Short mmCIF file of C-alpha atoms and ligand atoms in Angstrom, two decimals:
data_model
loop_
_atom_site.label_atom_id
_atom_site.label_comp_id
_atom_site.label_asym_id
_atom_site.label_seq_id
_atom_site.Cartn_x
_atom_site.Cartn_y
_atom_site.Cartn_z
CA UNK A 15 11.11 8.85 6.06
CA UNK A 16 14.58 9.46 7.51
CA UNK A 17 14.31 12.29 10.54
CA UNK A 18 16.45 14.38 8.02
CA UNK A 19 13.59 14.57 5.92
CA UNK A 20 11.43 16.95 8.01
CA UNK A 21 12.69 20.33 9.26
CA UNK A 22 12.95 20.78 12.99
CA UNK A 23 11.99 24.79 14.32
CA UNK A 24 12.99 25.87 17.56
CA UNK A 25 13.40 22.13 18.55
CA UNK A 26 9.88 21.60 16.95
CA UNK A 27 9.43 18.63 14.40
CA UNK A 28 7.69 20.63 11.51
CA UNK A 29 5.88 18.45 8.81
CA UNK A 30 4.80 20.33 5.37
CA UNK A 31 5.72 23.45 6.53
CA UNK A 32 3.10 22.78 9.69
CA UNK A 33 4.37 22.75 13.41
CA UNK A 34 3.63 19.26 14.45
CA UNK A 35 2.95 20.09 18.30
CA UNK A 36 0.63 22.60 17.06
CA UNK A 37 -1.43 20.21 14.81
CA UNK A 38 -1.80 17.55 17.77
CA UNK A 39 -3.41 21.20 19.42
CA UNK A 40 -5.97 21.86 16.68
CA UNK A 41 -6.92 18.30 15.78
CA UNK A 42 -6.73 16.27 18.71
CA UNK A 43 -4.28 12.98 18.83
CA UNK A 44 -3.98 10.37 17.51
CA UNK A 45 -3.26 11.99 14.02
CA UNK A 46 -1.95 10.55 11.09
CA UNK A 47 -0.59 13.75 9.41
CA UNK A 48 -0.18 13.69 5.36
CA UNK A 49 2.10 15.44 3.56
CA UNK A 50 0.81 16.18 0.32
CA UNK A 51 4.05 17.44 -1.73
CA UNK A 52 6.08 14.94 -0.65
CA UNK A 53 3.50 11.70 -2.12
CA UNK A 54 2.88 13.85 -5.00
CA UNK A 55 6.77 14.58 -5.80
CA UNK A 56 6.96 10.65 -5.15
CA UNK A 57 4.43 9.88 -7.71
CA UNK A 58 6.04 12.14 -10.34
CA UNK A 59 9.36 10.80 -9.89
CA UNK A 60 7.90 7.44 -11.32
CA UNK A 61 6.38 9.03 -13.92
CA UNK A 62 9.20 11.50 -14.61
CA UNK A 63 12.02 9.01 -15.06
CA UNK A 64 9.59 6.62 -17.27
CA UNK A 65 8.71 9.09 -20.08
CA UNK A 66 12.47 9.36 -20.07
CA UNK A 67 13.31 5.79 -20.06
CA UNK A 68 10.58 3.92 -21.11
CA UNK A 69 7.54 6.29 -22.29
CA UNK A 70 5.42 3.17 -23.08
CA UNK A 71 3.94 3.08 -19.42
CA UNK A 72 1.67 3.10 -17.08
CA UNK A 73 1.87 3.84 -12.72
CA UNK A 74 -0.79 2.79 -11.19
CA UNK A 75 -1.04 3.68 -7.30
CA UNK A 76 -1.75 0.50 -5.14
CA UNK A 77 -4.88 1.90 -3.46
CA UNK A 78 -4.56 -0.26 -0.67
CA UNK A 79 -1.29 0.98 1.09
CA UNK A 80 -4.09 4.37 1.85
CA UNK A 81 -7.46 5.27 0.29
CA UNK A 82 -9.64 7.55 0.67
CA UNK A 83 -11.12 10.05 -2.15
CA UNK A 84 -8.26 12.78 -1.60
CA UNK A 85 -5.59 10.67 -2.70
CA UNK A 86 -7.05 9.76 -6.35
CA UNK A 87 -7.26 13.51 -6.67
CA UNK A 88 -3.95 14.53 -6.18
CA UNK A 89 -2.85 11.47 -8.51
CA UNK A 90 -5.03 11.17 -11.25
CA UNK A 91 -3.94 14.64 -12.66
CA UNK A 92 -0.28 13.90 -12.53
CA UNK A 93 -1.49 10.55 -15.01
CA UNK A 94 -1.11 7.99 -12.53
CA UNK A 95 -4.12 5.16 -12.05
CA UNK A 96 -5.03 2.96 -9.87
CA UNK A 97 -4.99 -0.55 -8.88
CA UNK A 98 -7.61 -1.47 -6.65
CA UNK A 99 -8.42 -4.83 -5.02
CA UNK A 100 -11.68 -4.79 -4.06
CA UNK A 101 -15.53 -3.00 -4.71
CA UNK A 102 -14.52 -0.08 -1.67
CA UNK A 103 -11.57 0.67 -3.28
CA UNK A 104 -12.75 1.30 -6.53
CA UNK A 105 -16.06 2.81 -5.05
CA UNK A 106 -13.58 5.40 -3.13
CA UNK A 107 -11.50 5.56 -6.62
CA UNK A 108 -14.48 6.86 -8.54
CA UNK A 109 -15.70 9.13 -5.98
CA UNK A 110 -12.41 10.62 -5.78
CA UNK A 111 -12.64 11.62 -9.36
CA UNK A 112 -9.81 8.92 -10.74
CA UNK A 113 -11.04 7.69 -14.45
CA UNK A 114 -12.45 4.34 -14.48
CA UNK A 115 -10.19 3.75 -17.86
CA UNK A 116 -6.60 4.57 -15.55
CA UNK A 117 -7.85 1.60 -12.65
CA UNK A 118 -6.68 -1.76 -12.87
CA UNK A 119 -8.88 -4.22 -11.00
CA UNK A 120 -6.79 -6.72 -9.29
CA UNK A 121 -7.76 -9.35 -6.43
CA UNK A 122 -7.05 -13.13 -6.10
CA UNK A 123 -11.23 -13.68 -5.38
CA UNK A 124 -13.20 -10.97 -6.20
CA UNK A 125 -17.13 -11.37 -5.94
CA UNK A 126 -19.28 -11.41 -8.95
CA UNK A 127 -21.06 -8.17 -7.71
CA UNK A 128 -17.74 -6.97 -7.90
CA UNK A 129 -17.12 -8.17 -11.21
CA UNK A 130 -20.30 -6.90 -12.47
CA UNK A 131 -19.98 -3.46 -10.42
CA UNK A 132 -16.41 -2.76 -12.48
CA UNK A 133 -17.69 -3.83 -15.70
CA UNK A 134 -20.55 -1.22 -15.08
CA UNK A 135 -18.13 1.27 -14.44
CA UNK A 136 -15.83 0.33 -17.03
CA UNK A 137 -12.64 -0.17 -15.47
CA UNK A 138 -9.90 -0.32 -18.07
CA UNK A 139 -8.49 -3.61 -16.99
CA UNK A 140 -9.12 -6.58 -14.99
CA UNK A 141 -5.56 -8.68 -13.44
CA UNK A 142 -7.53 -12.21 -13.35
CA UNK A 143 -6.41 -14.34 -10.94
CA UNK A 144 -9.02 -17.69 -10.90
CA UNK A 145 -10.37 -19.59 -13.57
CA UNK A 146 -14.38 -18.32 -11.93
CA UNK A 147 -13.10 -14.74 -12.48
CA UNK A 148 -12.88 -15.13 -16.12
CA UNK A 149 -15.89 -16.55 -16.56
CA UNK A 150 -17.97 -14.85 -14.84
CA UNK A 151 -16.19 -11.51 -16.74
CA UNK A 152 -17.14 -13.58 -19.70
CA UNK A 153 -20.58 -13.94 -18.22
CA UNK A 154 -21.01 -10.21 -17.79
CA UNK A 155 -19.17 -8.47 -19.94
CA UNK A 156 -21.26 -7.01 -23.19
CA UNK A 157 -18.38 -6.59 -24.97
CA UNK A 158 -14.74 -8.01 -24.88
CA UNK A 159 -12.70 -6.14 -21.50
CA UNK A 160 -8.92 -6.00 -20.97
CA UNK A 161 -7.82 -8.62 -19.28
CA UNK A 162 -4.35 -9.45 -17.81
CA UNK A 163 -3.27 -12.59 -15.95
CA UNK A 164 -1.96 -12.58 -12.53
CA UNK A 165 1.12 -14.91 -12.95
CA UNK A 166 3.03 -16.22 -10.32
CA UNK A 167 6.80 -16.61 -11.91
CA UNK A 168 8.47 -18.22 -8.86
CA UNK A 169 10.74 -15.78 -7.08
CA UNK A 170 11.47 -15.31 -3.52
CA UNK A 171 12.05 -11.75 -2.59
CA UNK A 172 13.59 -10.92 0.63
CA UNK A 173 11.25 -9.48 3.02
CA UNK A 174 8.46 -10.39 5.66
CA UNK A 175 7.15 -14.17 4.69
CA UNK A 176 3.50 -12.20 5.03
CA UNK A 177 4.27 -9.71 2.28
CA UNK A 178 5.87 -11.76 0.30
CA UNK A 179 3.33 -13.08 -2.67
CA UNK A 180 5.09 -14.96 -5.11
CA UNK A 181 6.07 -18.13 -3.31
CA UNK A 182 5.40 -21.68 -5.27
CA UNK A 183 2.75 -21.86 -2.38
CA UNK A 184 1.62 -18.24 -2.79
CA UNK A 185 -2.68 -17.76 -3.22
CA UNK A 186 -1.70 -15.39 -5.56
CA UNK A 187 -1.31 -15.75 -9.48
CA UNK A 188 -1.46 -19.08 -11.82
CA UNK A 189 1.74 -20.60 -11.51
CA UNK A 190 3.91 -20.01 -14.73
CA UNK A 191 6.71 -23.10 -13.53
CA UNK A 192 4.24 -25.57 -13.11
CA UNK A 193 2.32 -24.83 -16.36
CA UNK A 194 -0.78 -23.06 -15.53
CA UNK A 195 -0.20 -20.47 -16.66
CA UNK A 196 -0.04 -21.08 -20.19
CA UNK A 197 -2.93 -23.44 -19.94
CA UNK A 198 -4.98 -20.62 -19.16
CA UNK A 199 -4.10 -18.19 -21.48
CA UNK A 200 -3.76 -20.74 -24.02
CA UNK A 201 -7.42 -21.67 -23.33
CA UNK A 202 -8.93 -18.32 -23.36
CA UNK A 203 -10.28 -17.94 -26.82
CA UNK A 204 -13.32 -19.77 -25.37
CA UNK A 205 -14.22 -16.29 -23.80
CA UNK A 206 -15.56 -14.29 -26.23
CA UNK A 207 -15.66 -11.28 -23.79
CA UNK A 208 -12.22 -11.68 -22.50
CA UNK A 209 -9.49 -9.45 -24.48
CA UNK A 210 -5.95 -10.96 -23.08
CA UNK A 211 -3.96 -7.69 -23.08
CA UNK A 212 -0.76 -9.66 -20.91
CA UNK A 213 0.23 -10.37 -18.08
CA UNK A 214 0.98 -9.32 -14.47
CA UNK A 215 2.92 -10.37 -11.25
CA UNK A 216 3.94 -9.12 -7.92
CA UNK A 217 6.64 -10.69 -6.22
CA UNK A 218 5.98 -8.92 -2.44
CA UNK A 219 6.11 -5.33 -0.75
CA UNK A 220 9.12 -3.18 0.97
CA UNK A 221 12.00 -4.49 -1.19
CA UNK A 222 15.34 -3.41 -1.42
CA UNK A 223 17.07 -5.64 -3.23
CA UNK A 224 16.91 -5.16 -7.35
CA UNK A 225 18.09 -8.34 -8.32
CA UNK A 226 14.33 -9.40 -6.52
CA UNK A 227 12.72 -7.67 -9.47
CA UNK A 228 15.09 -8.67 -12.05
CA UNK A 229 14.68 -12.23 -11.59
CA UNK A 230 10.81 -11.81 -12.14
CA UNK A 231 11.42 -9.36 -15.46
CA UNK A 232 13.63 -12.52 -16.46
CA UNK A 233 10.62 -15.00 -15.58
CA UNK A 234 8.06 -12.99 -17.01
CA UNK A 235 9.82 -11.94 -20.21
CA UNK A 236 10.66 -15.21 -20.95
CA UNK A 237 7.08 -16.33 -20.22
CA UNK A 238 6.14 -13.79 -23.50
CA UNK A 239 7.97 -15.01 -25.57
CA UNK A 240 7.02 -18.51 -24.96
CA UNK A 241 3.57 -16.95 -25.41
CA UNK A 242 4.73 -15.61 -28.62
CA UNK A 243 5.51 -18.99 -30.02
CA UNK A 244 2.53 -20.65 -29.48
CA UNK A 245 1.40 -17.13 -31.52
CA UNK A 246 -0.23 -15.33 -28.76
CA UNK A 247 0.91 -11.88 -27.90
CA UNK A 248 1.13 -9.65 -24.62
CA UNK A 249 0.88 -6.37 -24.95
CA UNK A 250 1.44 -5.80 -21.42
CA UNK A 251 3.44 -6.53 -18.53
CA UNK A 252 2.62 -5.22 -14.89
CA UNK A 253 5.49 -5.91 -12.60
CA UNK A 254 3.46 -4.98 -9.50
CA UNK A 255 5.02 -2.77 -6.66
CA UNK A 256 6.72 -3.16 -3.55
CA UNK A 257 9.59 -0.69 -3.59
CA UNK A 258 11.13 -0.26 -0.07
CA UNK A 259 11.18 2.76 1.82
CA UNK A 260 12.86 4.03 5.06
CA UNK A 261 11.33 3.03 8.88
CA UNK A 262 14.39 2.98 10.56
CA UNK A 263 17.99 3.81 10.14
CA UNK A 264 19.24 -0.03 8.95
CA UNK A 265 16.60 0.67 5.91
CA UNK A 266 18.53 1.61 2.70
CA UNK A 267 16.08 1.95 -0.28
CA UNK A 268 16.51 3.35 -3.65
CA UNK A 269 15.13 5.61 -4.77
CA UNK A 270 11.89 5.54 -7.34
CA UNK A 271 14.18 6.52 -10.12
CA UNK A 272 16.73 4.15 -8.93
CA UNK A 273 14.23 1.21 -8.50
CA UNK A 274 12.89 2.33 -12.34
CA UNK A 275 15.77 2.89 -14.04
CA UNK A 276 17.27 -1.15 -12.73
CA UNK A 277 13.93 -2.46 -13.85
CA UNK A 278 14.21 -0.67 -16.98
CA UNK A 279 17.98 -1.49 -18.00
CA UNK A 280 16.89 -5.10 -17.10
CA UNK A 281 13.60 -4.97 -18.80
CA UNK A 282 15.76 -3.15 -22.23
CA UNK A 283 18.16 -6.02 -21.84
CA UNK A 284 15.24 -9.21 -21.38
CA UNK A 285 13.62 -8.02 -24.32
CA UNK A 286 16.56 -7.55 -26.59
CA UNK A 287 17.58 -11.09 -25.51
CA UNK A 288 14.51 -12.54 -26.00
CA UNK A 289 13.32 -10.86 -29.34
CA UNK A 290 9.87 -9.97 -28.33
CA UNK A 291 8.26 -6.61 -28.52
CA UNK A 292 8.52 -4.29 -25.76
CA UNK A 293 5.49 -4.55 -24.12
CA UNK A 294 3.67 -1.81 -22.23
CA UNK A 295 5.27 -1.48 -18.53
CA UNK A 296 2.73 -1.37 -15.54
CA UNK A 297 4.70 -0.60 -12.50
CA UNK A 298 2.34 -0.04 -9.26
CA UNK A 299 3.55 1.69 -6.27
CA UNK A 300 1.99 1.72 -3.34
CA UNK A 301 3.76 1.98 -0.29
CA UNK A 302 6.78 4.18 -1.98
CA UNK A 303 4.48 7.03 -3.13
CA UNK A 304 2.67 7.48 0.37
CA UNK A 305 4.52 5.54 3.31
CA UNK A 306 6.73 8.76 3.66
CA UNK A 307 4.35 11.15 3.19
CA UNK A 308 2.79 9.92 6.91
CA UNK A 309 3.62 10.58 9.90
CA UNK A 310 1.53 9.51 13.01
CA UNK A 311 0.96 12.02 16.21
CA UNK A 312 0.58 10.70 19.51
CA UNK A 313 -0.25 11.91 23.17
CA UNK A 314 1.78 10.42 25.93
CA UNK A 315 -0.77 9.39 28.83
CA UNK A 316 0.89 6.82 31.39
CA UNK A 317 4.41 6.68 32.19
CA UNK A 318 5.13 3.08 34.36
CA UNK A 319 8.49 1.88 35.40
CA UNK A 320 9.25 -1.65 36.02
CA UNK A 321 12.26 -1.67 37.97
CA UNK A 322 15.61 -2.68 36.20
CA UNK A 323 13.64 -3.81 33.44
CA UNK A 324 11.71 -1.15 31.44
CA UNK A 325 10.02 1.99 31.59
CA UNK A 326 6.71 1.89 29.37
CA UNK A 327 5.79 4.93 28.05
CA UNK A 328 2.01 4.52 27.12
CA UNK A 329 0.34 6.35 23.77
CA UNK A 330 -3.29 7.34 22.90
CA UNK A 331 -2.81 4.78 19.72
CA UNK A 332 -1.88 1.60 19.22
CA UNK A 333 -2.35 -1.98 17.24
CA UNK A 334 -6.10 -0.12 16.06
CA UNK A 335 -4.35 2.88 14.04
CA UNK A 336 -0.78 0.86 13.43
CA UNK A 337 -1.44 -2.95 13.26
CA UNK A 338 1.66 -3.56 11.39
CA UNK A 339 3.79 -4.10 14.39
CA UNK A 340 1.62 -7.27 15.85
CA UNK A 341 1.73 -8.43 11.88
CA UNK A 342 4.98 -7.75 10.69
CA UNK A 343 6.97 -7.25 13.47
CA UNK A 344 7.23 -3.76 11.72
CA UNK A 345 10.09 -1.35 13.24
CA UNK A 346 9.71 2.74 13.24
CA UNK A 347 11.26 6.05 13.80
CA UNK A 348 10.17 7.92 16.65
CA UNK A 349 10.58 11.95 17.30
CA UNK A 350 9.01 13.54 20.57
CA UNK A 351 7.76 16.63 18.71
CA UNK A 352 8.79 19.78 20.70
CA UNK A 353 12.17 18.16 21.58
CA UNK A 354 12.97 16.77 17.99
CA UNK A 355 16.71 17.93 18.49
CA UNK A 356 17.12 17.15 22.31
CA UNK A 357 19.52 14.17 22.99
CA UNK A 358 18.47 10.78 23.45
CA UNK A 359 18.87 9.93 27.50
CA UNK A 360 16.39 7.60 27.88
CA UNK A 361 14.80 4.34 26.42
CA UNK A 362 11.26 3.69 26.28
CA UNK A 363 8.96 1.32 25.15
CA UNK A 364 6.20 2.95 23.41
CA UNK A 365 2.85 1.07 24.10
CA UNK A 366 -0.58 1.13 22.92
CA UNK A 367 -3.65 1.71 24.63
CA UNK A 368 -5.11 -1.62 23.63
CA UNK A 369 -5.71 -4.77 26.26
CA UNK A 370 -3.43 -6.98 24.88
CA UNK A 371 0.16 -7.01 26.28
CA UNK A 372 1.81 -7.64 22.60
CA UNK A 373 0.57 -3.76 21.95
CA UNK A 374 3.66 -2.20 21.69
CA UNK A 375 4.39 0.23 18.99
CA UNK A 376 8.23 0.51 19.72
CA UNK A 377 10.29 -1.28 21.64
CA UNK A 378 13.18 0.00 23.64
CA UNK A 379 14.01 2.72 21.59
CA UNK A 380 15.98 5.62 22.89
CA UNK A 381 13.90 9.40 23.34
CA UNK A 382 14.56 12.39 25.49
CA UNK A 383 12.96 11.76 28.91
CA UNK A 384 9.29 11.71 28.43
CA UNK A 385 6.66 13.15 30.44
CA UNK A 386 2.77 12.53 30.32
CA UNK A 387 1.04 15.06 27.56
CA UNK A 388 4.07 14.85 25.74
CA UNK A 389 3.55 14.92 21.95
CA UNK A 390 5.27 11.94 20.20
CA UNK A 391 5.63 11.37 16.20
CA UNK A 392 5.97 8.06 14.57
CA UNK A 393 7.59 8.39 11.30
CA UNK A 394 6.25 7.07 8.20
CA UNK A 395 3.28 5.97 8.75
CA UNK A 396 1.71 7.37 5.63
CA UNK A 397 1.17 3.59 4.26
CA UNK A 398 -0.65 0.74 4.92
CA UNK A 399 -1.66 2.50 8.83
CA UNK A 400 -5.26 4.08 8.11
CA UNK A 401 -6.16 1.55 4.92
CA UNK A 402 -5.30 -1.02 7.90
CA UNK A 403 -6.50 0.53 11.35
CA UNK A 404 -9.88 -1.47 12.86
CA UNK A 405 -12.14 0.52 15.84
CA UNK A 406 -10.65 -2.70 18.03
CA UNK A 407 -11.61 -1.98 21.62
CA UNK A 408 -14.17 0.64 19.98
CA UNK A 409 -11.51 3.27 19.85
CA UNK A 410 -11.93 5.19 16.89
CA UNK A 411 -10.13 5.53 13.57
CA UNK A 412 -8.13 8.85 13.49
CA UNK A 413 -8.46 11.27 10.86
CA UNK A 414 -6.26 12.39 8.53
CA UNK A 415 -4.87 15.84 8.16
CA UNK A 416 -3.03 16.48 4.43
CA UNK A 417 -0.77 19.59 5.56
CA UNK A 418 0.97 21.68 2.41
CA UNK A 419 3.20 24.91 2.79
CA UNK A 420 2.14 25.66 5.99
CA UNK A 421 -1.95 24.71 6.04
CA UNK A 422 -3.57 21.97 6.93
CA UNK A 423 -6.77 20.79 5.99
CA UNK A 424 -8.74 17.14 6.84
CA UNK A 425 -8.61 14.18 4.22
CA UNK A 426 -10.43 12.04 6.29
CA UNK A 427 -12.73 13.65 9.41
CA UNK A 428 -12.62 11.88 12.79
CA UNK A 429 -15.13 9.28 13.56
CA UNK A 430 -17.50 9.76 16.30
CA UNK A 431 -18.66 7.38 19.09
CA UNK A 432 -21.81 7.39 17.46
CA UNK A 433 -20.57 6.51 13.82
CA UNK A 434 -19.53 2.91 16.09
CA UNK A 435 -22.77 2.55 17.07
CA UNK A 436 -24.64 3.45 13.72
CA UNK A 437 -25.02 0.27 12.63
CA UNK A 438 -25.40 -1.66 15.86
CA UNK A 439 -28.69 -3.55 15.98
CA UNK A 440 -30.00 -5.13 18.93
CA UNK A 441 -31.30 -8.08 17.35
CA UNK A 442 -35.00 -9.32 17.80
CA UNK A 443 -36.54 -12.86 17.74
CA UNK A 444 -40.18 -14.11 17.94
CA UNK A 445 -40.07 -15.18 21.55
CA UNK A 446 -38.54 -12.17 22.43
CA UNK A 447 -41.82 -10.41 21.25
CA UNK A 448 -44.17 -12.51 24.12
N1 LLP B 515 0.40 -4.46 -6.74
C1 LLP B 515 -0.09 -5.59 -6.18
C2 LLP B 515 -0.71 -6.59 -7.04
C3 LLP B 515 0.00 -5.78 -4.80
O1 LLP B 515 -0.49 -6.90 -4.26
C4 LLP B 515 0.60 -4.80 -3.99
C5 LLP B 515 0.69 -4.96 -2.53
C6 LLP B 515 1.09 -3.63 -4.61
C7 LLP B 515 0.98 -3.50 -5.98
C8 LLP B 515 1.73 -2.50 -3.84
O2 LLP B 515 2.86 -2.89 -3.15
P1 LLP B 515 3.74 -1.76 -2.41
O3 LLP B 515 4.34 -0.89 -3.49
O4 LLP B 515 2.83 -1.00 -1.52
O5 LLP B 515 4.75 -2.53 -1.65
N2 LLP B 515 0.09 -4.69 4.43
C9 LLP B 515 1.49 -4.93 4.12
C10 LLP B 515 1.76 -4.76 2.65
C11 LLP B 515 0.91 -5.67 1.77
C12 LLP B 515 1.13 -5.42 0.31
C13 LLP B 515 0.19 -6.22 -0.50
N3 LLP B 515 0.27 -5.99 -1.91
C14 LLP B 515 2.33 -3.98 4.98
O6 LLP B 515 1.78 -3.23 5.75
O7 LLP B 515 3.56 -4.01 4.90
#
């Protein structure tokens, strides 16, 4: 989110109506902080500008960028899904009260307890992606089950090389330039218990640039109606997620009904070219609906100056709540939260509490001169930060506090010491027993 999203009170940074310094009070830092109108306003503007534009649709949330059972909540009655990648996901799906027939089950290798675990709960849809998944559906299944197929259509979209997945080289998808593809959905009338419903891709994550997605509507269309002539039909076509949002001030996304309505125009346009029928459209944000809605609260502890090189300003956090930095080389926003309107005099790099010197959350970015128990916010955080923090160096997880018109209430509690310890086992042999 761009500073200019949240309000700022007598130099306070306020965050759904709550008074950021005063949350770090209650709760205890770190804090990721979750603002609850502002992912579900997100979510509706996909599905608002859809019925308008194309009413034949279906958003489904990526689980992954943040689950836990709150979030399916405040989705599922707005009509959005869910994608989920693995048995957790759509464990924490169910239990969060999201229909199994709005989750799409995606996940280049899932396990055949996993397979057999969705087909129990009757998940709507499956998005193959390996010649074992589909038969071990086929295996399991008692009668036939939606199936797409996770097709890789070739296209390079600008953005990290790790969050990029539709390389020629990519593990995801069956390749539709090299053939596969076809091959396999050509050959799947050998499954009785496999229902092709059409296919899926998903060219990457935080990407600006339309012409990314056009180029795989293009691909994929195309790819139908190729289907079509060897008479098999696809009712469906998931294009995936990865709309772009705002760290830092160089980011310029669209907006949801921006990204939509391009996709749409182009996705009008493919199919008018191409002849076929308009298939269902599966979009599947993930990062777009929630990465705003976060923001994460630190505490500054240690303040150490190198001289004439840098002054390290050291956090409570680090590379265990926020790993993206030491994987993506991911930039943020920072706010100190009871000066959020005080000049910038100083630069600072942020660190982590974490032994490893590549622990830095910022780098030489420019704040109001810090001092220790200073309250620092890093801005939007709300994806891909708790679905991704680890207890490395046993420091705990932080909760999650969802904060609306002024309240604030936990979405996930804080771990205890002991919860790191609960399943520790001190492990026994025979010899040890003499
Ligand atoms: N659908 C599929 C099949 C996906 O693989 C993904 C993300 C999404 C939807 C949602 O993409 P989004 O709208 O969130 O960009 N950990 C990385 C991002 C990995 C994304 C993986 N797939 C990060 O922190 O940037």
């Amino acid at each position: 989110m761009k500073f200019g999203d949240l309000s700022v009170k007598k130099h306070r940074l306020v965050i759904g109506g709550c008074d950021t310094v005063e949350l770090a009070k209650k709760y205890g830092t770190p804090l990721y902080v979750f603002d609850v109108d502002r992912a579900v306003g997100t979510a509706k503007a996909y599905v608002d500008i859809l019925k308008r534009e194309y009413p034949d649709f279906t958003v489904c949330y990526a689980s992954k960028a943040f689950s836990c059972t709150g979030i399916y909540g405040l989705l599922a009655p707005l009509g959005v899904g869910a994608d989920v990648v693995s048995g957790g996901e759509l464990y924490t799906a169910l239990k969060g009260g999201m229909p199994p027939d709005m989750i799409y089950f995606h996940g280049n290798n899932k396990t055949e307890e996993e397979i057999v675990y969705a087909l129990d709960s009757g998940v709507e849809c499956f998005v193959a992606d390996s010649e074992r998944e589909l038969y071990l559906i086929n295996k399991h299944a008692r009668s036939p089950q939606n199936v797409l197929i996770r097709v890789n259509p070739g296209v390079e979209a600008h953005t990290h090389r790790f969050i990029q997945t539709t390389t020629i080289d990519s593990k995801f998808g069956f390749s539709i330039p090299d053939g596969t593809a076809e091959e396999v959905i050509r050959s799947l009338g050998r499954y009785e218990n496999v229902r092709f419903k059409g296919i899926a891709c998903h060219i990457g994550s935080q990407i600006f640039e339309p012409q990314s997605f056009d180029i795989a509507i293009d691909k994929t269309v195309d790819f139908i109606k190729r289907l079509n002539t060897l008479g098999i039909q696809a009712e469906r076509l998931d294009l995936g997620g990865g709309f772009g949002i705002h760290y830092i001030e160089q980011d310029k996304p669209l907006t949801p009904e921006q990204y939509m309505s391009n996709s749409v125009a182009h996705l009008k346009e493919a199919i008018a070219r191409s002849g076929i029928k308009p298939p269902r459209l599966i979009v599947e944000p993930g990062r777009s609906i929630v990465g705003e809605a976060g923001i994460t609260l630190y505490t500054v502890g240690a303040i150490k100056t190198i001289k004439n090189v840098k002054t390290y300003a050291a956090v409570d956090g680090g590379m265990f709540d926020n790993p993206r930095v030491m994987l993506y080389d991911a930039q943020y926003t920072a706010v100190v939260a009871d000066r959020a309107d005080v000049e910038n005099t100083h630069k600072y790099s942020l660190a982590g509490k974490c032994c490893e010197s590549g622990d830095i959350l910022l780098d030489g970015i420019d704040l109001p001169e810090l001092k220790s128990g200073d309250i620092v916010a890093v801005l939007s955080t709300g994806a891909y930060h708790y679905s991704m923090a680890s207890n490395y160096n046993r420091n705990l997880v932080p909760p999650v506090v969802a904060v609306k018109n002024g309240q604030s209430s936990y979405m996930v509690k804080p771990q205890t010491y002991e919860d790191l310890t609960r399943n520790d086992v001190t492990p026994v042999f025979a010899e040890d027993k003499v």
